[in-house]
Short mmCIF file of C-alpha atoms in Angstrom, two decimals:
data_model
loop_
_atom_site.label_atom_id
_atom_site.label_comp_id
_atom_site.label_asym_id
_atom_site.label_seq_id
_atom_site.Cartn_x
_atom_site.Cartn_y
_atom_site.Cartn_z
CA MET D 22 27.38 -26.00 -6.95
CA GLU D 23 27.64 -27.21 -3.36
CA GLU D 24 27.51 -23.61 -2.19
CA GLY D 25 24.31 -22.99 -4.15
CA ARG D 26 22.66 -26.04 -2.60
CA ALA D 27 23.76 -24.94 0.86
CA ASP D 28 22.28 -21.46 0.31
CA HIS D 29 19.03 -22.98 -0.93
CA SER D 30 18.87 -25.30 2.09
CA TRP D 31 19.50 -22.38 4.43
CA GLU D 32 16.71 -20.37 2.79
CA GLN D 33 14.33 -23.30 3.22
CA ARG D 34 15.19 -23.59 6.92
CA VAL D 35 14.67 -19.87 7.45
CA GLY D 36 11.41 -20.02 5.53
CA ARG D 37 10.13 -22.85 7.73
CA ARG D 38 11.12 -21.03 10.91
CA THR D 39 9.30 -17.84 9.93
CA LEU D 40 6.28 -19.64 8.45
CA THR D 41 5.22 -21.46 11.60
CA PRO D 42 4.95 -18.38 13.88
CA ARG D 43 3.12 -16.51 11.11
CA VAL D 44 0.57 -19.30 10.68
CA VAL D 45 0.04 -19.48 14.44
CA LEU D 46 -0.44 -15.71 14.59
CA GLN D 47 -2.91 -15.81 11.72
CA ILE D 48 -4.96 -18.55 13.35
CA ALA D 49 -4.92 -16.70 16.69
CA ALA D 50 -6.01 -13.42 15.07
CA ILE D 51 -8.91 -14.99 13.20
CA ALA D 52 -9.93 -16.97 16.31
CA ALA D 53 -9.99 -13.76 18.36
CA VAL D 54 -12.32 -12.12 15.83
CA ILE D 55 -14.61 -15.18 15.82
CA VAL D 56 -14.76 -15.25 19.62
CA PHE D 57 -15.56 -11.52 19.72
CA ALA D 58 -18.30 -11.92 17.10
CA TYR D 59 -19.82 -14.81 19.05
CA ARG D 60 -19.75 -13.04 22.40
CA GLU D 61 -21.27 -9.88 20.90
CA ARG D 62 -23.69 -11.71 18.61
CA HIS D 63 -26.62 -9.74 19.99
CA LEU D 64 -25.28 -6.71 18.10
CA PHE D 65 -25.90 -8.44 14.77
CA THR D 66 -29.60 -9.15 15.12
CA GLY D 67 -31.18 -8.41 11.75
CA PHE D 68 -28.02 -9.15 9.76
CA GLY D 69 -29.75 -11.82 7.66
CA SER D 70 -32.57 -9.44 6.81
CA ALA D 71 -30.13 -6.74 5.75
CA MET D 72 -28.23 -9.13 3.49
CA SER D 73 -31.39 -10.56 1.92
CA SER D 74 -32.61 -7.10 0.91
CA ILE D 75 -29.41 -5.87 -0.79
CA ARG D 76 -30.11 -3.20 -3.37
CA TRP D 77 -27.96 -4.41 -6.24
CA TYR D 78 -28.26 -1.17 -8.17
CA TRP D 79 -25.96 0.35 -5.51
CA VAL D 80 -23.48 -2.54 -5.68
CA VAL D 81 -22.62 -1.80 -9.32
CA PRO D 82 -21.52 1.84 -8.74
CA ALA D 83 -19.71 0.71 -5.57
CA PHE D 84 -17.60 -1.74 -7.57
CA ALA D 85 -17.11 0.84 -10.33
CA ALA D 86 -15.69 3.26 -7.74
CA GLU D 87 -13.37 0.58 -6.39
CA LEU D 88 -12.10 -0.32 -9.84
CA ALA D 89 -11.70 3.35 -10.78
CA SER D 90 -9.49 3.88 -7.72
CA ILE D 91 -6.69 2.01 -9.49
CA VAL D 92 -6.40 4.69 -12.20
CA PRO D 93 -5.25 7.68 -10.08
CA LEU D 94 -2.88 5.47 -8.10
CA ALA D 95 -1.27 4.21 -11.30
CA GLU D 96 -1.05 7.79 -12.59
CA ALA D 97 0.67 8.95 -9.40
CA GLN D 98 3.25 6.17 -9.73
CA LEU D 99 3.71 7.03 -13.41
CA ILE D 100 4.42 10.68 -12.54
CA ILE D 101 7.01 9.69 -9.95
CA LEU D 102 8.73 7.25 -12.30
CA ARG D 103 8.93 9.95 -14.96
CA ALA D 104 10.48 12.28 -12.40
CA GLY D 105 13.18 9.62 -12.08
CA GLY D 106 13.73 9.62 -15.84
CA VAL D 107 11.75 6.47 -16.68
CA GLU D 108 9.12 6.50 -19.41
CA ALA D 109 6.29 4.00 -18.99
CA GLY D 110 2.97 3.43 -20.70
CA ARG D 111 -0.29 4.08 -18.87
CA LEU D 112 -1.79 0.71 -19.78
CA GLU D 113 1.17 -1.22 -18.41
CA MET D 114 1.29 0.92 -15.26
CA ASN D 115 -2.42 0.33 -14.59
CA LEU D 116 -1.92 -3.40 -15.03
CA VAL D 117 1.08 -3.35 -12.67
CA THR D 118 -0.93 -1.44 -10.05
CA LEU D 119 -3.90 -3.78 -10.36
CA ALA D 120 -1.69 -6.87 -10.15
CA SER D 121 0.31 -5.51 -7.20
CA ASN D 122 -2.94 -4.85 -5.33
CA ALA D 123 -4.02 -8.45 -5.91
CA VAL D 124 -0.71 -9.76 -4.59
CA SER D 125 -0.89 -7.58 -1.47
CA MET D 126 -4.46 -8.70 -0.74
CA SER D 127 -4.21 -12.43 -1.29
CA VAL D 128 -0.86 -13.86 -0.14
CA PRO D 129 0.78 -14.04 3.32
CA ALA D 130 2.95 -10.98 4.01
CA GLY D 131 1.26 -9.58 0.92
CA VAL D 132 2.44 -5.99 1.25
CA ALA D 133 6.12 -7.01 1.28
CA VAL D 134 5.62 -9.44 -1.61
CA ALA D 135 3.71 -6.80 -3.58
CA GLU D 136 6.53 -4.31 -3.04
CA GLY D 137 8.99 -6.81 -4.47
CA TYR D 138 6.71 -7.46 -7.42
CA THR D 139 6.29 -3.75 -8.15
CA TYR D 140 10.04 -3.17 -7.82
CA SER D 141 10.76 -5.92 -10.36
CA ARG D 142 8.23 -4.41 -12.75
CA TYR D 143 9.80 -0.98 -12.39
CA ARG D 144 13.15 -2.56 -13.24
CA ARG D 145 11.65 -4.11 -16.34
CA LEU D 146 10.34 -0.67 -17.36
CA GLY D 147 13.98 0.45 -17.42
CA ALA D 148 14.42 1.94 -13.95
CA SER D 149 17.78 1.54 -12.26
CA ARG D 150 17.87 -0.08 -8.84
CA ALA D 151 18.04 3.34 -7.19
CA VAL D 152 15.19 4.87 -9.19
CA ALA D 153 13.00 1.77 -8.79
CA ALA D 154 13.48 1.74 -5.01
CA TRP D 155 13.08 5.51 -4.67
CA SER D 156 9.94 5.56 -6.85
CA GLU D 157 8.29 2.82 -4.82
CA LEU D 158 9.20 4.36 -1.46
CA ALA D 159 8.19 7.86 -2.59
CA SER D 160 4.84 6.56 -3.89
CA GLY D 161 4.26 4.85 -0.57
CA ALA D 162 5.15 7.98 1.42
CA LEU D 163 2.77 10.13 -0.61
CA ALA D 164 0.02 7.51 -0.35
CA PHE D 165 0.41 7.32 3.43
CA ALA D 166 0.34 11.12 3.72
CA ALA D 167 -2.88 11.13 1.71
CA LEU D 168 -4.32 8.38 3.94
CA ALA D 169 -3.41 10.37 7.06
CA ALA D 170 -5.28 13.36 5.61
CA VAL D 171 -8.33 11.15 5.00
CA ALA D 172 -8.20 9.87 8.58
CA LEU D 173 -7.84 13.39 9.95
CA ALA D 174 -10.87 14.55 7.96
CA GLY D 175 -12.79 11.57 9.28
CA ALA D 176 -11.91 12.41 12.89
CA VAL D 177 -13.11 15.99 12.39
CA LEU D 178 -16.43 14.86 10.88
CA ALA D 179 -17.06 11.92 13.21
CA GLY D 180 -16.73 13.77 16.52
CA GLY D 181 -17.57 11.44 19.42
CA PRO D 182 -16.41 11.22 23.04
CA ALA D 183 -12.80 10.52 22.09
CA HIS D 184 -12.73 13.36 19.56
CA GLY D 185 -9.94 15.33 21.23
CA PRO D 186 -7.36 12.55 21.75
CA VAL D 187 -8.08 10.97 18.35
CA LEU D 188 -7.75 14.31 16.60
CA ALA D 189 -4.50 15.09 18.42
CA ALA D 190 -2.97 11.70 17.63
CA LEU D 191 -3.94 11.86 13.98
CA SER D 192 -2.59 15.40 13.69
CA VAL D 193 0.82 14.17 14.84
CA VAL D 194 0.68 11.23 12.40
CA ALA D 195 -0.36 13.54 9.55
CA ALA D 196 2.44 15.99 10.31
CA GLY D 197 5.01 13.21 10.34
CA SER D 198 3.74 11.61 7.14
CA PHE D 199 3.71 14.93 5.30
CA THR D 200 7.27 15.58 6.42
CA ALA D 201 8.39 12.15 5.21
CA ALA D 202 6.65 12.66 1.86
CA ALA D 203 8.35 16.03 1.45
CA LEU D 204 11.79 14.54 2.22
CA PHE D 205 11.45 12.01 -0.59
CA ARG D 206 11.29 14.94 -3.00
CA HIS D 207 14.90 15.68 -2.07
CA PRO D 208 16.93 12.46 -2.54
CA HIS D 209 20.13 14.45 -1.98
CA THR D 210 19.00 14.87 1.65
CA LEU D 211 19.08 11.10 1.97
CA ILE D 212 22.59 11.04 0.55
CA GLY D 213 23.69 13.66 3.08
CA GLY D 214 22.23 11.64 5.93
CA ILE D 215 24.01 8.47 4.83
CA GLU D 216 27.31 10.30 4.50
CA TRP D 217 26.85 11.73 8.01
CA ILE D 218 26.29 8.20 9.38
CA GLU D 219 29.43 6.97 7.65
CA ARG D 220 31.54 9.83 9.02
CA HIS D 221 30.33 9.79 12.61
CA VAL D 222 29.27 6.26 13.48
CA GLY D 223 30.41 4.13 10.54
CA ARG D 224 33.26 2.45 12.45
CA ARG D 225 30.96 1.55 15.33
CA LEU D 226 28.39 -0.22 13.18
CA GLY D 227 30.49 -3.26 12.41
CA PRO D 228 31.75 -4.42 9.01
CA ILE D 229 28.46 -5.94 7.81
CA VAL D 230 26.35 -2.89 8.63
CA ALA D 231 29.07 -0.57 7.34
CA ARG D 232 29.11 -2.37 4.00
CA ALA D 233 25.32 -2.16 3.84
CA VAL D 234 25.43 1.59 4.51
CA GLY D 235 28.10 1.98 1.85
CA ARG D 236 25.97 0.07 -0.63
CA VAL D 237 22.98 2.25 0.11
CA ARG D 238 25.15 5.33 -0.43
CA GLU D 239 26.27 4.04 -3.82
CA ILE D 240 22.67 3.53 -4.86
CA ALA D 241 21.56 6.87 -3.43
CA ASN D 242 24.26 8.67 -5.41
CA GLU D 243 22.39 7.66 -8.57
CA LEU D 244 19.60 9.98 -7.45
CA THR D 245 21.80 13.06 -7.18
CA PHE D 246 20.11 14.80 -10.10
CA THR D 247 16.57 13.62 -9.34
CA HIS D 248 14.67 16.57 -7.94
CA PRO D 249 10.93 16.60 -8.79
CA SER D 250 9.20 19.97 -8.91
CA ILE D 251 6.63 20.98 -6.29
CA GLY D 252 3.95 20.75 -8.97
CA THR D 253 4.92 17.14 -9.71
CA TRP D 254 4.83 16.22 -6.04
CA LEU D 255 1.46 17.91 -5.45
CA ALA D 256 -0.01 16.21 -8.50
CA ALA D 257 1.11 12.80 -7.22
CA PHE D 258 -0.26 13.61 -3.75
CA TRP D 259 -3.71 14.65 -4.98
CA LEU D 260 -3.88 11.62 -7.23
CA SER D 261 -3.18 9.51 -4.12
CA VAL D 262 -6.01 11.32 -2.34
CA ALA D 263 -8.30 10.55 -5.30
CA ASN D 264 -7.31 6.89 -5.07
CA TRP D 265 -8.28 6.69 -1.41
CA MET D 266 -11.50 8.68 -1.84
CA LEU D 267 -12.74 6.41 -4.62
CA ASP D 268 -12.06 3.46 -2.32
CA VAL D 269 -13.94 5.32 0.43
CA ALA D 270 -16.83 5.83 -2.00
CA CYS D 271 -17.03 2.06 -2.48
CA LEU D 272 -17.33 1.57 1.28
CA ALA D 273 -19.92 4.36 1.57
CA LEU D 274 -22.03 3.02 -1.28
CA SER D 275 -21.98 -0.38 0.42
CA PHE D 276 -24.09 1.20 3.17
CA GLU D 277 -26.56 2.35 0.54
CA ALA D 278 -26.58 -1.18 -0.87
CA VAL D 279 -27.83 -2.61 2.44
CA GLY D 280 -30.27 0.25 3.08
CA GLY D 281 -28.21 1.99 5.77
CA ARG D 282 -27.33 5.62 6.39
CA ILE D 283 -23.78 6.54 5.43
CA PRO D 284 -21.83 7.63 8.56
CA TRP D 285 -19.34 9.72 6.62
CA GLY D 286 -17.00 10.62 9.45
CA ALA D 287 -16.82 7.03 10.69
CA VAL D 288 -16.39 5.77 7.11
CA LEU D 289 -13.30 7.93 6.59
CA LEU D 290 -11.86 7.07 9.99
CA ALA D 291 -12.58 3.33 9.80
CA PHE D 292 -11.33 3.14 6.23
CA ALA D 293 -7.94 4.63 7.14
CA GLY D 294 -7.63 2.27 10.09
CA SER D 295 -8.48 -0.74 7.94
CA LYS D 296 -5.70 0.13 5.48
CA VAL D 297 -3.17 0.27 8.30
CA ILE D 298 -4.35 -3.10 9.63
CA SER D 299 -4.20 -4.77 6.22
CA SER D 300 -0.69 -3.39 5.63
CA ILE D 301 0.65 -5.13 8.75
CA GLY D 302 0.19 -8.44 6.97
CA VAL D 303 -0.89 -10.65 9.90
CA THR D 304 -3.44 -12.31 7.59
CA PRO D 305 -3.67 -12.07 3.78
CA GLY D 306 -5.35 -8.75 3.02
CA GLY D 307 -6.12 -8.34 6.73
CA LEU D 308 -8.80 -11.03 6.40
CA GLY D 309 -10.85 -11.19 9.58
CA LEU D 310 -9.02 -8.33 11.28
CA VAL D 311 -10.12 -5.65 8.82
CA GLU D 312 -13.74 -6.76 8.97
CA GLY D 313 -13.68 -6.80 12.75
CA GLY D 314 -12.03 -3.39 12.95
CA LEU D 315 -14.44 -1.79 10.49
CA ILE D 316 -17.52 -3.18 12.21
CA ALA D 317 -16.27 -2.22 15.68
CA THR D 318 -15.56 1.35 14.55
CA PHE D 319 -18.97 1.77 12.93
CA VAL D 320 -20.74 0.38 15.98
CA ALA D 321 -18.73 2.67 18.26
CA TYR D 322 -19.92 5.66 16.22
CA GLY D 323 -23.60 4.73 16.36
CA THR D 324 -24.28 2.37 13.45
CA THR D 325 -26.27 -0.78 14.28
CA GLY D 326 -24.24 -3.97 14.24
CA SER D 327 -26.38 -5.64 11.57
CA THR D 328 -26.09 -2.70 9.16
CA ALA D 329 -22.36 -2.33 9.79
CA ALA D 330 -21.70 -6.05 9.29
CA ALA D 331 -23.76 -6.20 6.10
CA ALA D 332 -22.12 -3.11 4.59
CA VAL D 333 -18.63 -4.35 5.47
CA LEU D 334 -19.36 -7.77 3.96
CA VAL D 335 -20.47 -6.14 0.69
CA TYR D 336 -17.42 -3.87 0.64
CA ARG D 337 -14.96 -6.66 1.36
CA GLY D 338 -16.63 -8.88 -1.19
CA LEU D 339 -16.07 -6.24 -3.86
CA THR D 340 -12.48 -5.48 -2.88
CA PHE D 341 -11.25 -8.86 -1.69
CA VAL D 342 -12.91 -10.96 -4.38
CA GLY D 343 -13.80 -8.78 -7.35
CA LEU D 344 -10.74 -6.52 -7.50
CA VAL D 345 -8.32 -9.28 -6.53
CA GLY D 346 -9.66 -11.51 -9.28
CA LEU D 347 -9.13 -8.78 -11.86
CA GLY D 348 -5.66 -8.16 -10.41
CA TRP D 349 -4.52 -11.72 -10.95
CA ALA D 350 -5.89 -11.52 -14.49
CA ALA D 351 -3.78 -8.38 -14.95
CA ALA D 352 -0.71 -10.24 -13.63
CA ALA D 353 -1.31 -12.95 -16.21
CA VAL D 354 -1.60 -10.36 -18.99
CA LEU D 355 1.66 -8.75 -17.86
CA ALA D 356 3.44 -12.09 -17.85
CA LEU D 357 2.15 -13.02 -21.32
CA ARG D 358 2.31 -9.64 -23.04
CA TYR D 359 5.27 -7.98 -21.36
CA GLY D 360 7.24 -11.02 -20.26
CA SER D 361 8.66 -12.11 -16.92
CA SER D 362 9.10 -9.42 -14.28
CA ARG D 363 12.64 -10.65 -13.56
CA ALA D 364 14.27 -9.39 -16.72
CA VAL D 365 15.14 -5.81 -17.53
CA THR D 366 14.70 -5.17 -21.22
CA ARG D 367 14.81 -1.41 -21.47
CA GLU D 368 17.52 0.96 -20.46
CA PRO D 369 16.55 4.11 -18.53
CA ARG D 370 16.77 7.40 -20.32
CA GLU D 371 20.16 9.06 -19.85
CA ARG D 372 20.13 11.61 -17.05
CA ARG D 373 21.91 14.92 -17.41
CA PRO D 374 23.40 16.75 -14.42
CA GLY D 375 21.51 19.84 -13.40
CA VAL D 376 18.18 18.88 -15.00
CA ARG D 377 15.29 19.53 -12.65
CA ARG D 378 12.05 17.59 -13.05
#
């Protein structure tokens, strides 16, 4: 009992120590965006006029595209889970995806918290620890590879004075992300790498790290017979692309909503950058930083500041308010209909050696 209280007290102390720097960083980041907006306020002349003349008949399809983006993402995750031998229903998977998105967008360090939430839901679906972790990491790798492809397409279409360096940098990122996504299709490669670390440098890592590596190896061994087919992996990848492109469509239609011309190349490029910024987790959902980054990118590629700011405000309103609200409703439905995410109620389907998926 005393030990439990000591552990709880230690966790509280650690939480306080990490919370203060995070809050300071969040305040500093938002302050920097406010200062920039004030100093460059001349760029936003006409913003009020653009917002007052919003064409609402474009807002509806923009939100429909954003909501529809959840479906291919959930399907991609469903395919990967099935490759790991876990059967899940489409309705529950869509609710999990919607709820996880809400968590990532609305709480501090949202991406990490959302990953924990999704992992716990995978466990409740019957996934083992290894399959749950592998499914989440593999989904993330495929999603990032798809995002890199979107950014690369945007760089090609956008052109601009920095076209060469941007294209070269994104080509390297895309190549690396595609390689990582391909490696997750071969979990046995991970096992081989861990075993190599144990053989060659295990004794030099210290007892704590060595035990951690050993634990990872034990978990990875559960994936020995998980080997998704190329068709499965390509299907999950293209579904990830569809997820991003529907999100891109929401951003593009936001320009139509404020009467602006859609700068397609800049939209693709800025969109990919905004997703990277929001994933860092400095502020919940990248609040302040994402808006500033999107507007700065659009202005750099020739869009007027007022049009860019109005379109970004519409887009963020739909994603940060509308979709997040539905996501928390989905989380409530999951808690009421499917129970707490902490418990595991279903056992994974028995795996047979030599079965390829």
